[in-house]
Structures are given as C-alpha cells and as structure tokens.
mmCIF file of C-alpha atoms in Angstrom:
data_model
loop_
_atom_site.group_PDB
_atom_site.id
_atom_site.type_symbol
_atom_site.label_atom_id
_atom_site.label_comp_id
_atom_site.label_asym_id
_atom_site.label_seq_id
_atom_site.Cartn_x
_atom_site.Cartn_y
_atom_site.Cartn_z
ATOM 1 C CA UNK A 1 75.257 38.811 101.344
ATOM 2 C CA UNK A 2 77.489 40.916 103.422
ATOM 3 C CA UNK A 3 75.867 43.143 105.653
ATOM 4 C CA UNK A 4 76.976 47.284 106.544
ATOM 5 C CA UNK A 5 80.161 47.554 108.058
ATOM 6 C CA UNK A 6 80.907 46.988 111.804
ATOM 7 C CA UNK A 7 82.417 49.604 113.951
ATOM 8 C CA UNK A 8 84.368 48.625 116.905
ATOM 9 C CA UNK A 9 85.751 51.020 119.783
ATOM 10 C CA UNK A 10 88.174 50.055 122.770
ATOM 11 C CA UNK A 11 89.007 52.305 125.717
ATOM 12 C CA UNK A 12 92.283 52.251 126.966
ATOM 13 C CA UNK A 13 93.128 54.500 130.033
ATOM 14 C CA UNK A 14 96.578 54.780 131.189
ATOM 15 C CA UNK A 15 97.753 56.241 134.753
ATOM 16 C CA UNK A 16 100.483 58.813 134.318
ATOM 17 C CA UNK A 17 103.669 58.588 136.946
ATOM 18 C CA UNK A 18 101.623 61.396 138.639
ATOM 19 C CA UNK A 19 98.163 59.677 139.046
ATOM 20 C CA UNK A 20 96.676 61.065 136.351
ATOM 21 C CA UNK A 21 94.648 59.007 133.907
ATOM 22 C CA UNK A 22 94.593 59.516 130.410
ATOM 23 C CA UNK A 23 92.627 57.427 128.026
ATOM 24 C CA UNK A 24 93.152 56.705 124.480
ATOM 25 C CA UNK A 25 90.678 55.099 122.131
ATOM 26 C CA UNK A 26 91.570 52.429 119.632
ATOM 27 C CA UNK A 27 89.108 51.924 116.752
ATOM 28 C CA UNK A 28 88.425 50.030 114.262
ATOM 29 C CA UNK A 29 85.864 48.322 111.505
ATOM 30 C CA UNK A 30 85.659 45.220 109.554
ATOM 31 C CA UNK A 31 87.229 46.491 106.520
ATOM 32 C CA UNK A 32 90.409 47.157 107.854
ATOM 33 C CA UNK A 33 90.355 44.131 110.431
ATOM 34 C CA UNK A 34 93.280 42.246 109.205
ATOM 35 C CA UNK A 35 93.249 39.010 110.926
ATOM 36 C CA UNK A 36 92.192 40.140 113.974
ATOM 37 C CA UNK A 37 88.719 39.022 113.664
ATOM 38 C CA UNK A 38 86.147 39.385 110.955
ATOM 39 C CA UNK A 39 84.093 41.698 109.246
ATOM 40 C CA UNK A 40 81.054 41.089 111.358
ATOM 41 C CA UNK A 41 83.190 40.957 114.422
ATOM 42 C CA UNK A 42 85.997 43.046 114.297
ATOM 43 C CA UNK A 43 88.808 43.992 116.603
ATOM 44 C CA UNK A 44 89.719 47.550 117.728
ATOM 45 C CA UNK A 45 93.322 47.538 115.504
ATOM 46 C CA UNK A 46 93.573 51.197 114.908
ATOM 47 C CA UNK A 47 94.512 54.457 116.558
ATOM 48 C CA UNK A 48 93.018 57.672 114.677
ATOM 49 C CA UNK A 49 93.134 61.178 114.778
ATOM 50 C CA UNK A 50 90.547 63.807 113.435
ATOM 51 C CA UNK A 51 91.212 64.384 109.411
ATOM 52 C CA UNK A 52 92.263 67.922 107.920
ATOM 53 C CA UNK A 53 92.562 69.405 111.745
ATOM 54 C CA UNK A 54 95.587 66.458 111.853
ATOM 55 C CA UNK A 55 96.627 66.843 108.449
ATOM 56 C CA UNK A 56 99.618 68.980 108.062
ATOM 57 C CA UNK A 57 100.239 68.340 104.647
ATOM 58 C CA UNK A 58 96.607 67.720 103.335
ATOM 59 C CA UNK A 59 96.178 68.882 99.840
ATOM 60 C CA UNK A 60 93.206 70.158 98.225
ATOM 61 C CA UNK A 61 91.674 67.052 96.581
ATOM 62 C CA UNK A 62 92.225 65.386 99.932
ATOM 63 C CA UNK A 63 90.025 67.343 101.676
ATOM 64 C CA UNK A 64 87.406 67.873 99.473
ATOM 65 C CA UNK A 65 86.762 64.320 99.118
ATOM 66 C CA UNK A 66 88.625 62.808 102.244
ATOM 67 C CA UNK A 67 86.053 59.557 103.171
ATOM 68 C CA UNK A 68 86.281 60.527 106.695
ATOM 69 C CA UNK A 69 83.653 63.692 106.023
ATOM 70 C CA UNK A 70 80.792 60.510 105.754
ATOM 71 C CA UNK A 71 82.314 58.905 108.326
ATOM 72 C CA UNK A 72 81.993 62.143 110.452
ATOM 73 C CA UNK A 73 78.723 62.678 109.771
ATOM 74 C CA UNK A 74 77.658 59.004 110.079
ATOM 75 C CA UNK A 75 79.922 57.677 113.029
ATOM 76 C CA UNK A 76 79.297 60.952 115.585
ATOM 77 C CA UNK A 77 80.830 58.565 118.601
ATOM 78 C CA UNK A 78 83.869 57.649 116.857
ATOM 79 C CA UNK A 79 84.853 60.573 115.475
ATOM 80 C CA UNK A 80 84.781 62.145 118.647
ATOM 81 C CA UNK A 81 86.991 60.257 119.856
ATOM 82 C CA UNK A 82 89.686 60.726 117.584
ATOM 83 C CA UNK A 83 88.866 64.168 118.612
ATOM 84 C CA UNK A 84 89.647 62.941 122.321
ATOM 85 C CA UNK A 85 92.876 61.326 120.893
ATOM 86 C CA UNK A 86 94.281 64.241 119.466
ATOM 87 C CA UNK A 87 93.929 66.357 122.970
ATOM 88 C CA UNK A 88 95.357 63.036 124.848
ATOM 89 C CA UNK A 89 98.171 62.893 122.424
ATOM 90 C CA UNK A 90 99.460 66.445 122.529
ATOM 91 C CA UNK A 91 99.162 65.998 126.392
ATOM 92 C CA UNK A 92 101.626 62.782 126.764
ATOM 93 C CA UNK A 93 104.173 64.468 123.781
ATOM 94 C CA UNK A 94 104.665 67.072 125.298
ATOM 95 C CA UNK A 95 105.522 65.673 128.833
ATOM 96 C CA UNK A 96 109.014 63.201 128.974
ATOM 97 C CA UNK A 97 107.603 61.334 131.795
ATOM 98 C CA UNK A 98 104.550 60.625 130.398
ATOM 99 C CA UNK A 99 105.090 59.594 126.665
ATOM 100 C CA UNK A 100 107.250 56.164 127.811
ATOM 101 C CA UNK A 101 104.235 55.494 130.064
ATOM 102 C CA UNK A 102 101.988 55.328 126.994
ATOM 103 C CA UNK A 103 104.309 53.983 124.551
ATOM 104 C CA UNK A 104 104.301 51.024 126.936
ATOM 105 C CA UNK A 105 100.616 50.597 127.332
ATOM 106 C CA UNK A 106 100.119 51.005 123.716
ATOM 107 C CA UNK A 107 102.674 48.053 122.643
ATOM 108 C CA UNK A 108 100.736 45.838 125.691
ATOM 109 C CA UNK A 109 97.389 46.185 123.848
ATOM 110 C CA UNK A 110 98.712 45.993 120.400
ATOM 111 C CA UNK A 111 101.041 42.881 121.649
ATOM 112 C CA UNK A 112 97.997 41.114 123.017
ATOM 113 C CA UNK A 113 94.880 42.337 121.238
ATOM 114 C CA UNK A 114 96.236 43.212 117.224
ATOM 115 C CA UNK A 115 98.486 40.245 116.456
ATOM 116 C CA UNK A 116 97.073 39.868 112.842
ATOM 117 C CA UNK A 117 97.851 43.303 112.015
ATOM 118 C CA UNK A 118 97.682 47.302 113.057
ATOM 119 C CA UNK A 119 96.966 50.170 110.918
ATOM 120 C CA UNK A 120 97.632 53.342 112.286
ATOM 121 C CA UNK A 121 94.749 56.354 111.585
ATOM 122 C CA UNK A 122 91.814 55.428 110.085
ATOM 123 C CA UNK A 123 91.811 58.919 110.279
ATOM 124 C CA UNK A 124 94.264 61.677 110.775
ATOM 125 C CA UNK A 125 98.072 61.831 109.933
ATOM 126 C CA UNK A 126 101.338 62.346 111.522
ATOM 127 C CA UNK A 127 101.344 65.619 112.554
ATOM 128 C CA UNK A 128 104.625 65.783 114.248
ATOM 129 C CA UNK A 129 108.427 64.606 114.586
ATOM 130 C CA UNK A 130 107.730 63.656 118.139
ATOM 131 C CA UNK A 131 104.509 61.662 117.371
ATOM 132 C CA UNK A 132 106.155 60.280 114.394
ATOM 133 C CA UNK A 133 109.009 59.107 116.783
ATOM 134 C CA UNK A 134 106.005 57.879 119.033
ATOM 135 C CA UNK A 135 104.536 55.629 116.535
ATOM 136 C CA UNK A 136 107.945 54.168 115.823
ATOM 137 C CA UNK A 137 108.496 52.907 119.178
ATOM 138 C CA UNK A 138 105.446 51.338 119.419
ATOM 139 C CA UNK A 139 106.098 49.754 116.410
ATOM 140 C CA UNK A 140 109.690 48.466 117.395
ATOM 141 C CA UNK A 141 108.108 47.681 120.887
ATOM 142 C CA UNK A 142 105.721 45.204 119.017
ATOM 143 C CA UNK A 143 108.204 43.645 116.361
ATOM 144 C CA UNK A 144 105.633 40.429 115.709
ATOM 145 C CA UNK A 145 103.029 42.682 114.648
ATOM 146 C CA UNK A 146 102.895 43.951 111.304
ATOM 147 C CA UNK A 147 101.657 47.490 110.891
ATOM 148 C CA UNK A 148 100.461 49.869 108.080
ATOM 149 C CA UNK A 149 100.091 53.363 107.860
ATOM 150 C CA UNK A 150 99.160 55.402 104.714
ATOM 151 C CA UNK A 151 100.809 59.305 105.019
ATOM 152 C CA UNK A 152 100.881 62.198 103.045
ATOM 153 C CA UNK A 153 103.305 63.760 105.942
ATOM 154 C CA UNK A 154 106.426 63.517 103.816
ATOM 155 C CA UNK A 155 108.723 65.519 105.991
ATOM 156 C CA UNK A 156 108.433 62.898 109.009
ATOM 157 C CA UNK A 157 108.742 59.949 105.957
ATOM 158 C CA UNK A 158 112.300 59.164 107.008
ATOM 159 C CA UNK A 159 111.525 58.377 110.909
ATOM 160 C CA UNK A 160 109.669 55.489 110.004
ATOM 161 C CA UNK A 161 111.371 54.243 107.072
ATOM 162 C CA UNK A 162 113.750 51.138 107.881
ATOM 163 C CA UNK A 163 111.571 49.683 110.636
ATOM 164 C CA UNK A 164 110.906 46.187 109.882
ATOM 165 C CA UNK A 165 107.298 45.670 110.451
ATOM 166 C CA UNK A 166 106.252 48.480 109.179
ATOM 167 C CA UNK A 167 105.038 49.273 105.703
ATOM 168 C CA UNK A 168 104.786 52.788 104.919
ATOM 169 C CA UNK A 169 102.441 53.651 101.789
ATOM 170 C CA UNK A 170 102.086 57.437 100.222
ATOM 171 C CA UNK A 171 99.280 58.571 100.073
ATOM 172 C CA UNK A 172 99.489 60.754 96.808
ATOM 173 C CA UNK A 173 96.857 63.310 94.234
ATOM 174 C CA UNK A 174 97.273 65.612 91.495
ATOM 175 C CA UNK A 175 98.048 68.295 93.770
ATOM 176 C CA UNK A 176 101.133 66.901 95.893
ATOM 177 C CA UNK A 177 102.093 63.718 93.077
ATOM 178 C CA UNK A 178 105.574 65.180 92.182
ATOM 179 C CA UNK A 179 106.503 65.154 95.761
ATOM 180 C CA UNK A 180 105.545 62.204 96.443
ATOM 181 C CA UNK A 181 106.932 60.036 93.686
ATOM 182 C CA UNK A 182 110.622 61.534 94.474
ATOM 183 C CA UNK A 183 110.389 60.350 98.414
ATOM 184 C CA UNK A 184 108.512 57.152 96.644
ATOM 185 C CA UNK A 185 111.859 56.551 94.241
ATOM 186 C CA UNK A 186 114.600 57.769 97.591
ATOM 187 C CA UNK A 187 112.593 55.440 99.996
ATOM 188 C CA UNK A 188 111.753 52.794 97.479
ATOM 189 C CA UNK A 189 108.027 53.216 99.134
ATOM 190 C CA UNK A 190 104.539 52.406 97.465
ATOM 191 C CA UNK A 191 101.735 55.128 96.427
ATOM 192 C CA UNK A 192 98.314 54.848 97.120
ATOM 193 C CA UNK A 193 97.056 57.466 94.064
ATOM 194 C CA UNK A 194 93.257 59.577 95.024
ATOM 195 C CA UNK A 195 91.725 59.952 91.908
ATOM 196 C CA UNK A 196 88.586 62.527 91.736
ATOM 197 C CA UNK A 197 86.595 62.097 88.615
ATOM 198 C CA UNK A 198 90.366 62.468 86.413
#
C-alpha cells in the first residue's frame, strides 16, 4: 500500500558578485519525482512560487479550486518558502550582475541533482518576460535534462516555445479555454483542461 506523499526541500544559497548571499529553495514530492528518486524518497526537482500572488493570468476557477490552497494549509514550511522564492527572485531580476550568477548555480544543481527530469512551479507561474527569459536559460544551460512546466501565462508562451527540452503544457478552464486553444493550435502545444464539477 502506498503510504502519504513525501515532501522534500533543498536549500541552495548563492553569493552575489557583491558578497551577498541569496538562497533559493528547490522543492519537491514523490508525485512529481520523475526519475530522480522515488515516491518514498524523492529528490528536490522543482522551483515554486506562491499561487494566485504569482499568477498573472489566474482565472477564476483556478483560484477557487487551485490544489495549492491544501497544500498551503497543510505544508506551512514549504509554502513559505516559495514565499522566500518569490522575494529572492524579484531581487536577482532586477539586478544584471546578479541574474547570470544564479542562472549558473541553478543549471549546476539541476545538472547534477535533477537528471531524470525538472518541473518548474509546483506552485506559482511565470510572472514576467524577464523570469520567463530566466527559466529559459536554465533550461538551455541544462540541455540533458528534460523539463516541464504547466502555464496559464500566455503572453510569455512564445519565450519558451522552441527550446528543445522543454515541454510546455497549457494549463486551461472554462474561463480562459478560447485563449488557450488558439496559442495551443499557433504553438502546436498540449492543454491540461481544470474541470470543476462541469
């Protein structure tokens, strides 16, 4: 019988050209493992975000029945961490000589510790052109690792599209389903579909 999922959190702090240190905290649980160990032991092979406050383009079913709400409640030490991760974030975009600092320690860990696989946010979304840019790097810095991300950030769609190891899925409900099926049909891209009792 399988047993109640198993969280897993890694700390990774990363000196800035100044001295600073800035840490960032991967996450991750054995459902979304991949193949970097196993449900009971999982690897850290996520970076998340908080959901709706990193959500531009959350819709209304989203966020009434987003899964992160249990996981909030439930999970008090990892979602405050994503909550760390979004201030850490918006501190390294907005500085040029710290962002290629990160982008560099992130590849290193995902290079070394998520070979079988990397999903980007658990929780959260891209909430920006420059973070969207971000993840792209990382993901052309790391081109033996395959990664997945799920987005209902449409706009910054087109910045990740065409990068070989990554699979971008749509993330798609009643309320935005129209949009989403014509960047689907440009970008030849999948939809994941949120049904709520329909």
């Amino acid at each position: 019988m399988i047993g109640p999922t198993k969280f897993v959190l890694y700390e990774l702090k990363v000196e800035m050209p100044d001295g600073r240190e800035i840490s960032f905290w991967f996450d991750g649980n054995g459902k979304v493992t991949r193949d970097n160990g196993s449900f009971e032991k999982p690897v850290a092979n996520s970076f998340s975000l908080p959901h709706i406050l990193c959500c531009p383009y959350a819709t209304p079913t989203c966020k009434s029945t987003c899964y992160v709400h249990i996981l909030e409640a439930n999970e008090k030490e990892f979602y405050g961490k994503y909550l760390l991760n979004k201030d850490a974030i918006e501190i390294i975009l907005s500085d040029r000589h710290y962002q290629p600092v990160v982008v560099e320690a992130f590849a290193k860990y995902v290079n070394e510790s998520c070979r079988g696989g990397f999903r980007w946010h658990i929780s959260g979304d891209i909430f920006s052109l420059l973070y969207a840019i971000f993840i792209r790097q990382i993901c052309e810095k790391t081109p033996e690792v395959s990664h997945w991300i799920y987005t209902r950030s449409y706009p910054y769609v087109s910045t990740l599209v065409g990068v070989p190891n990554l699979v971008v899925n749509l993330s798609a409900d009643k309320d935005n389903l129209e949009t989403m099926r014509a960047i689907a049909f440009y970008h030849g891209l999948r939809i994941a579909y949120l049904t709520k009792g329909e």
